[in-house]
Amino acid sequence: MCSSDLDSLITFAPQLRAQLEISGQEIVESLFIDGDVEISASKNINAIDTTPAATDYFLAFDGFRKLPLITTTANSRSAGGSLTIDDFLATMQLMGTAGLAGIDPTKVGFIVDGNTYYAMSRLAEVKTKDVNTAATVENGFVSRVYGVNVLASWQMHRASAKRMANNAGKIDADTDANNTLGAIVCVRWDQWKQAYKRRMTIETTRIANADSWEIVALARLGLAYRDGEASAITYNVGV
């Protein structure tokens, strides 16, 4: 519920609606990566030290991180608190027997949290033009590693204020100081299915007798994987 525009320097109903649209996109992005339906104490990957609140957005469905961290643990590995360029190749190799599910660069992609993206931009293999034609020192971006697209997401590890995880790839929700590390997720896109029953709708209604506005945002969507090789993760990445 919004109070009167008379109390604001701007007409805040349109401003709030615009902010809700952006926030909704960010939440959905995080949900695809971080989603975990586990409600038991100290078991959810986004609240490994406590019990999730019933209203926590990440409880909607399981996302890319949950599969290798909990369901198919053979598809997860630790970087040992460091980061090398080989961690990306090693993550791909976790997918399927002998890495067969990850071998086609047109069918997979890397997702890294923002802190890992900064760290990988400093790796010698991508930093300067004498070793990489798209050097990060010159253009500031890492778009591919081993021929596979890299997507940086500041919505990954969203339950942490620092957008980091602990050394097991999970998030300490109560003590953010324990979240100091990054992660690399490799996703086999054709093994996931995302569908909407209702794309996000936003309705704005003026309530005259209260001199206020009501803004309601609704969406219905889901995500599911086809098999246990649909994603892999390297956690405990030094950033």
mmCIF file of C-alpha atoms in Angstrom:
data_model
loop_
_atom_site.group_PDB
_atom_site.id
_atom_site.type_symbol
_atom_site.label_atom_id
_atom_site.label_comp_id
_atom_site.label_asym_id
_atom_site.label_seq_id
_atom_site.Cartn_x
_atom_site.Cartn_y
_atom_site.Cartn_z
ATOM 1 C CA MET A 1 0.000 0.000 0.000
ATOM 2 C CA CYS A 2 1.353 3.429 -0.940
ATOM 3 C CA SER A 3 0.469 6.711 0.745
ATOM 4 C CA SER A 4 -0.421 9.934 -1.033
ATOM 5 C CA ASP A 5 1.792 11.386 -3.781
ATOM 6 C CA LEU A 6 1.458 14.690 -1.901
ATOM 7 C CA ASP A 7 4.006 13.415 0.630
ATOM 8 C CA SER A 8 6.629 12.650 -2.019
ATOM 9 C CA LEU A 9 8.990 14.724 -4.131
ATOM 10 C CA ILE A 10 8.144 12.436 -7.064
ATOM 11 C CA THR A 11 5.012 10.582 -8.118
ATOM 12 C CA PHE A 12 6.076 7.434 -6.348
ATOM 13 C CA ALA A 13 3.377 5.026 -7.597
ATOM 14 C CA PRO A 14 4.945 4.810 -11.117
ATOM 15 C CA GLN A 15 8.412 4.786 -9.531
ATOM 16 C CA LEU A 16 7.507 1.921 -7.208
ATOM 17 C CA ARG A 17 5.968 -0.024 -10.082
ATOM 18 C CA ALA A 18 9.214 0.329 -12.076
ATOM 19 C CA GLN A 19 11.252 -0.814 -9.076
ATOM 20 C CA LEU A 20 8.978 -3.832 -8.598
ATOM 21 C CA GLU A 21 9.568 -4.868 -12.211
ATOM 22 C CA ILE A 22 13.348 -4.793 -11.712
ATOM 23 C CA SER A 23 13.152 -6.511 -8.322
ATOM 24 C CA GLY A 24 10.938 -9.246 -9.773
ATOM 25 C CA GLN A 25 13.463 -9.990 -12.505
ATOM 26 C CA GLU A 26 16.266 -10.175 -9.934
ATOM 27 C CA ILE A 27 14.307 -12.531 -7.683
ATOM 28 C CA VAL A 28 13.500 -14.873 -10.583
ATOM 29 C CA GLU A 29 17.163 -14.906 -11.647
ATOM 30 C CA SER A 30 18.240 -15.829 -8.114
ATOM 31 C CA LEU A 31 15.475 -18.420 -7.838
ATOM 32 C CA PHE A 32 16.663 -20.258 -10.955
ATOM 33 C CA ILE A 33 20.187 -20.454 -9.526
ATOM 34 C CA ASP A 34 19.596 -20.682 -5.763
ATOM 35 C CA GLY A 35 16.154 -22.291 -5.423
ATOM 36 C CA ASP A 36 15.790 -24.995 -2.758
ATOM 37 C CA VAL A 37 12.452 -26.305 -1.462
ATOM 38 C CA GLU A 38 13.961 -27.808 1.720
ATOM 39 C CA ILE A 39 12.230 -26.373 4.815
ATOM 40 C CA SER A 40 13.993 -28.381 7.545
ATOM 41 C CA ALA A 41 16.395 -26.722 9.963
ATOM 42 C CA SER A 42 19.989 -26.350 8.747
ATOM 43 C CA LYS A 43 19.438 -28.187 5.449
ATOM 44 C CA ASN A 44 18.510 -25.499 2.915
ATOM 45 C CA ILE A 45 21.505 -24.407 0.835
ATOM 46 C CA ASN A 46 20.498 -20.775 1.397
ATOM 47 C CA ALA A 47 20.084 -21.126 5.164
ATOM 48 C CA ILE A 48 22.413 -23.922 6.231
ATOM 49 C CA ASP A 49 22.561 -22.651 9.817
ATOM 50 C CA THR A 50 18.889 -22.009 10.496
ATOM 51 C CA THR A 51 15.301 -22.735 9.426
ATOM 52 C CA PRO A 52 14.036 -20.879 6.336
ATOM 53 C CA ALA A 53 11.091 -18.555 6.832
ATOM 54 C CA ALA A 54 7.888 -19.691 5.151
ATOM 55 C CA THR A 55 7.952 -16.518 3.060
ATOM 56 C CA ASP A 56 11.501 -16.987 1.692
ATOM 57 C CA TYR A 57 11.363 -16.688 -2.099
ATOM 58 C CA PHE A 58 13.940 -19.431 -2.722
ATOM 59 C CA LEU A 59 11.532 -22.106 -1.447
ATOM 60 C CA ALA A 60 9.483 -21.967 -4.667
ATOM 61 C CA PHE A 61 11.435 -24.696 -6.530
ATOM 62 C CA ASP A 62 14.892 -26.275 -6.820
ATOM 63 C CA GLY A 63 17.467 -24.440 -8.908
ATOM 64 C CA PHE A 64 20.814 -25.032 -10.572
ATOM 65 C CA ARG A 65 22.951 -25.112 -7.367
ATOM 66 C CA LYS A 66 20.702 -27.492 -5.440
ATOM 67 C CA LEU A 67 21.081 -30.363 -7.916
ATOM 68 C CA PRO A 68 24.870 -30.876 -7.603
ATOM 69 C CA LEU A 69 25.200 -29.730 -3.981
ATOM 70 C CA ILE A 70 22.487 -32.021 -2.592
ATOM 71 C CA THR A 71 20.880 -34.358 -5.133
ATOM 72 C CA THR A 72 23.776 -35.479 -7.358
ATOM 73 C CA THR A 73 26.769 -34.780 -5.130
ATOM 74 C CA ALA A 74 29.131 -36.513 -7.569
ATOM 75 C CA ASN A 75 28.652 -33.400 -9.710
ATOM 76 C CA SER A 76 30.242 -31.132 -7.103
ATOM 77 C CA ARG A 77 33.864 -30.407 -6.238
ATOM 78 C CA SER A 78 35.838 -28.029 -4.034
ATOM 79 C CA ALA A 79 38.329 -25.556 -5.450
ATOM 80 C CA GLY A 80 40.206 -25.723 -2.144
ATOM 81 C CA GLY A 81 39.861 -22.009 -1.484
ATOM 82 C CA SER A 82 41.663 -20.962 -4.657
ATOM 83 C CA LEU A 83 40.775 -20.254 -8.286
ATOM 84 C CA THR A 84 42.549 -21.423 -11.423
ATOM 85 C CA ILE A 85 41.455 -21.496 -15.039
ATOM 86 C CA ASP A 86 41.365 -25.294 -14.845
ATOM 87 C CA ASP A 87 38.497 -25.116 -12.331
ATOM 88 C CA PHE A 88 36.170 -24.315 -15.231
ATOM 89 C CA LEU A 89 37.217 -27.360 -17.240
ATOM 90 C CA ALA A 90 37.047 -29.542 -14.126
ATOM 91 C CA THR A 91 33.470 -28.367 -13.498
ATOM 92 C CA MET A 92 32.421 -29.341 -17.023
ATOM 93 C CA GLN A 93 34.017 -32.763 -16.596
ATOM 94 C CA LEU A 94 31.759 -33.525 -13.634
ATOM 95 C CA MET A 95 28.723 -33.773 -15.912
ATOM 96 C CA GLY A 96 28.051 -37.353 -17.000
ATOM 97 C CA THR A 97 30.322 -40.357 -17.414
ATOM 98 C CA ALA A 98 33.759 -39.135 -18.502
ATOM 99 C CA GLY A 99 32.271 -35.627 -18.723
ATOM 100 C CA LEU A 100 30.170 -36.523 -21.778
ATOM 101 C CA ALA A 101 27.202 -34.356 -20.740
ATOM 102 C CA GLY A 102 29.398 -31.266 -20.610
ATOM 103 C CA ILE A 103 31.530 -31.710 -23.704
ATOM 104 C CA ASP A 104 29.422 -29.718 -26.205
ATOM 105 C CA PRO A 105 30.064 -25.970 -25.627
ATOM 106 C CA THR A 106 26.859 -25.073 -27.478
ATOM 107 C CA LYS A 107 24.738 -26.906 -24.911
ATOM 108 C CA VAL A 108 26.328 -25.742 -21.668
ATOM 109 C CA GLY A 109 27.129 -22.455 -19.962
ATOM 110 C CA PHE A 110 28.954 -21.221 -16.880
ATOM 111 C CA ILE A 111 27.253 -19.096 -14.227
ATOM 112 C CA VAL A 112 29.495 -17.424 -11.660
ATOM 113 C CA ASP A 113 28.686 -15.118 -8.782
ATOM 114 C CA GLY A 114 29.888 -11.539 -9.065
ATOM 115 C CA ASN A 115 32.833 -12.018 -6.704
ATOM 116 C CA THR A 116 34.094 -14.994 -8.699
ATOM 117 C CA TYR A 117 33.705 -12.987 -11.892
ATOM 118 C CA TYR A 118 35.962 -10.254 -10.537
ATOM 119 C CA ALA A 119 38.500 -12.869 -9.453
ATOM 120 C CA MET A 120 38.511 -14.707 -12.792
ATOM 121 C CA SER A 121 39.010 -11.414 -14.620
ATOM 122 C CA ARG A 122 42.411 -11.205 -12.915
ATOM 123 C CA LEU A 123 43.580 -14.669 -13.994
ATOM 124 C CA ALA A 124 46.727 -14.552 -16.110
ATOM 125 C CA GLU A 125 45.056 -16.651 -18.824
ATOM 126 C CA VAL A 126 42.501 -13.917 -19.573
ATOM 127 C CA LYS A 127 44.139 -10.748 -18.288
ATOM 128 C CA THR A 128 46.484 -9.576 -21.021
ATOM 129 C CA LYS A 129 46.480 -9.601 -24.811
ATOM 130 C CA ASP A 130 49.681 -11.605 -25.159
ATOM 131 C CA VAL A 131 47.766 -14.661 -23.903
ATOM 132 C CA ASN A 132 44.131 -13.731 -24.669
ATOM 133 C CA THR A 133 42.920 -11.691 -27.638
ATOM 134 C CA ALA A 134 39.949 -10.458 -25.590
ATOM 135 C CA ALA A 135 42.086 -9.391 -22.635
ATOM 136 C CA THR A 136 40.157 -8.281 -19.537
ATOM 137 C CA VAL A 137 42.657 -5.494 -18.885
ATOM 138 C CA GLU A 138 41.559 -3.909 -22.183
ATOM 139 C CA ASN A 139 37.862 -4.729 -22.528
ATOM 140 C CA GLY A 140 36.936 -5.593 -18.948
ATOM 141 C CA PHE A 141 34.866 -8.678 -19.773
ATOM 142 C CA VAL A 142 35.272 -12.457 -19.738
ATOM 143 C CA SER A 143 32.701 -13.764 -22.189
ATOM 144 C CA ARG A 144 33.968 -17.321 -22.746
ATOM 145 C CA VAL A 145 36.182 -19.919 -21.106
ATOM 146 C CA TYR A 146 37.154 -23.078 -23.041
ATOM 147 C CA GLY A 147 34.628 -22.027 -25.690
ATOM 148 C CA VAL A 148 31.768 -21.951 -23.179
ATOM 149 C CA ASN A 149 29.768 -18.784 -22.478
ATOM 150 C CA VAL A 150 30.221 -17.218 -19.032
ATOM 151 C CA LEU A 151 27.327 -15.433 -17.319
ATOM 152 C CA ALA A 152 28.026 -13.354 -14.225
ATOM 153 C CA SER A 153 25.129 -13.055 -11.779
ATOM 154 C CA TRP A 154 25.016 -10.749 -8.779
ATOM 155 C CA GLN A 155 21.751 -12.506 -7.841
ATOM 156 C CA MET A 156 23.601 -15.787 -7.217
ATOM 157 C CA HIS A 157 24.069 -16.362 -3.459
ATOM 158 C CA ARG A 158 21.460 -13.626 -2.936
ATOM 159 C CA ALA A 159 20.706 -14.816 0.615
ATOM 160 C CA SER A 160 24.162 -13.503 1.553
ATOM 161 C CA ALA A 161 24.571 -9.728 1.710
ATOM 162 C CA LYS A 162 28.040 -10.184 0.194
ATOM 163 C CA ARG A 163 26.735 -12.638 -2.434
ATOM 164 C CA MET A 164 29.141 -15.316 -1.157
ATOM 165 C CA ALA A 165 28.870 -18.831 0.299
ATOM 166 C CA ASN A 166 30.746 -20.890 2.887
ATOM 167 C CA ASN A 167 33.406 -23.507 2.124
ATOM 168 C CA ALA A 168 30.698 -26.097 1.374
ATOM 169 C CA GLY A 169 29.001 -23.908 -1.222
ATOM 170 C CA LYS A 170 26.082 -23.135 1.088
ATOM 171 C CA ILE A 171 25.013 -19.916 2.796
ATOM 172 C CA ASP A 172 25.160 -19.103 6.490
ATOM 173 C CA ALA A 173 22.055 -16.949 6.759
ATOM 174 C CA ASP A 174 22.604 -15.757 10.343
ATOM 175 C CA THR A 175 26.351 -14.999 10.216
ATOM 176 C CA ASP A 176 27.259 -13.471 6.885
ATOM 177 C CA ALA A 177 30.907 -13.218 7.951
ATOM 178 C CA ASN A 178 31.102 -16.991 7.390
ATOM 179 C CA ASN A 179 30.290 -16.500 3.697
ATOM 180 C CA THR A 180 33.632 -15.684 2.092
ATOM 181 C CA LEU A 181 33.858 -17.813 -1.056
ATOM 182 C CA GLY A 182 32.503 -18.041 -4.580
ATOM 183 C CA ALA A 183 31.308 -20.782 -6.927
ATOM 184 C CA ILE A 184 31.254 -21.863 -10.563
ATOM 185 C CA VAL A 185 28.093 -23.522 -11.865
ATOM 186 C CA CYS A 186 27.979 -25.323 -15.206
ATOM 187 C CA VAL A 187 24.464 -25.789 -16.615
ATOM 188 C CA ARG A 188 23.330 -28.106 -19.391
ATOM 189 C CA TRP A 189 20.535 -25.875 -20.706
ATOM 190 C CA ASP A 190 18.579 -28.496 -22.664
ATOM 191 C CA GLN A 191 18.213 -30.626 -19.533
ATOM 192 C CA TRP A 192 16.146 -27.962 -17.762
ATOM 193 C CA LYS A 193 12.576 -26.877 -18.444
ATOM 194 C CA GLN A 194 11.199 -23.549 -17.280
ATOM 195 C CA ALA A 195 7.544 -22.679 -17.730
ATOM 196 C CA TYR A 196 5.125 -19.926 -16.756
ATOM 197 C CA LYS A 197 1.497 -20.340 -15.802
ATOM 198 C CA ARG A 198 1.384 -16.585 -15.379
ATOM 199 C CA ARG A 199 4.122 -14.168 -16.304
ATOM 200 C CA MET A 200 4.586 -11.337 -13.869
ATOM 201 C CA THR A 201 1.613 -8.982 -13.833
ATOM 202 C CA ILE A 202 1.572 -5.687 -11.958
ATOM 203 C CA GLU A 203 -1.671 -3.866 -11.214
ATOM 204 C CA THR A 204 -1.947 -0.397 -9.729
ATOM 205 C CA THR A 205 -5.205 0.674 -8.098
ATOM 206 C CA ARG A 206 -6.021 4.006 -6.520
ATOM 207 C CA ILE A 207 -7.974 3.833 -3.256
ATOM 208 C CA ALA A 208 -9.683 7.207 -3.154
ATOM 209 C CA ASN A 209 -11.095 7.193 0.366
ATOM 210 C CA ALA A 210 -7.647 6.447 1.791
ATOM 211 C CA ASP A 211 -5.802 8.815 -0.586
ATOM 212 C CA SER A 212 -3.406 5.943 -1.356
ATOM 213 C CA TRP A 213 -2.376 3.418 -3.992
ATOM 214 C CA GLU A 214 -2.264 -0.376 -3.968
ATOM 215 C CA ILE A 215 0.280 -2.168 -6.174
ATOM 216 C CA VAL A 216 0.000 -5.945 -6.574
ATOM 217 C CA ALA A 217 2.602 -8.070 -8.416
ATOM 218 C CA LEU A 218 1.860 -11.728 -9.201
ATOM 219 C CA ALA A 219 3.646 -14.515 -11.086
ATOM 220 C CA ARG A 220 3.379 -18.316 -11.389
ATOM 221 C CA LEU A 221 6.336 -20.230 -12.771
ATOM 222 C CA GLY A 222 8.331 -23.406 -12.285
ATOM 223 C CA LEU A 223 11.643 -25.075 -13.123
ATOM 224 C CA ALA A 224 12.563 -28.754 -13.370
ATOM 225 C CA TYR A 225 15.538 -30.822 -14.545
ATOM 226 C CA ARG A 226 15.411 -33.856 -16.796
ATOM 227 C CA ASP A 227 18.208 -35.874 -15.189
ATOM 228 C CA GLY A 228 20.894 -35.671 -12.520
ATOM 229 C CA GLU A 229 23.572 -34.502 -14.970
ATOM 230 C CA ALA A 230 21.823 -31.196 -15.710
ATOM 231 C CA SER A 231 24.281 -29.079 -13.700
ATOM 232 C CA ALA A 232 27.599 -29.240 -11.871
ATOM 233 C CA ILE A 233 29.330 -26.960 -9.374
ATOM 234 C CA THR A 234 32.773 -26.051 -8.118
ATOM 235 C CA TYR A 235 32.409 -24.423 -4.705
ATOM 236 C CA ASN A 236 34.950 -23.108 -2.164
ATOM 237 C CA VAL A 237 36.338 -20.801 -4.850
ATOM 238 C CA GLY A 238 38.808 -18.213 -3.590
ATOM 239 C CA VAL A 239 37.791 -14.688 -4.504
#
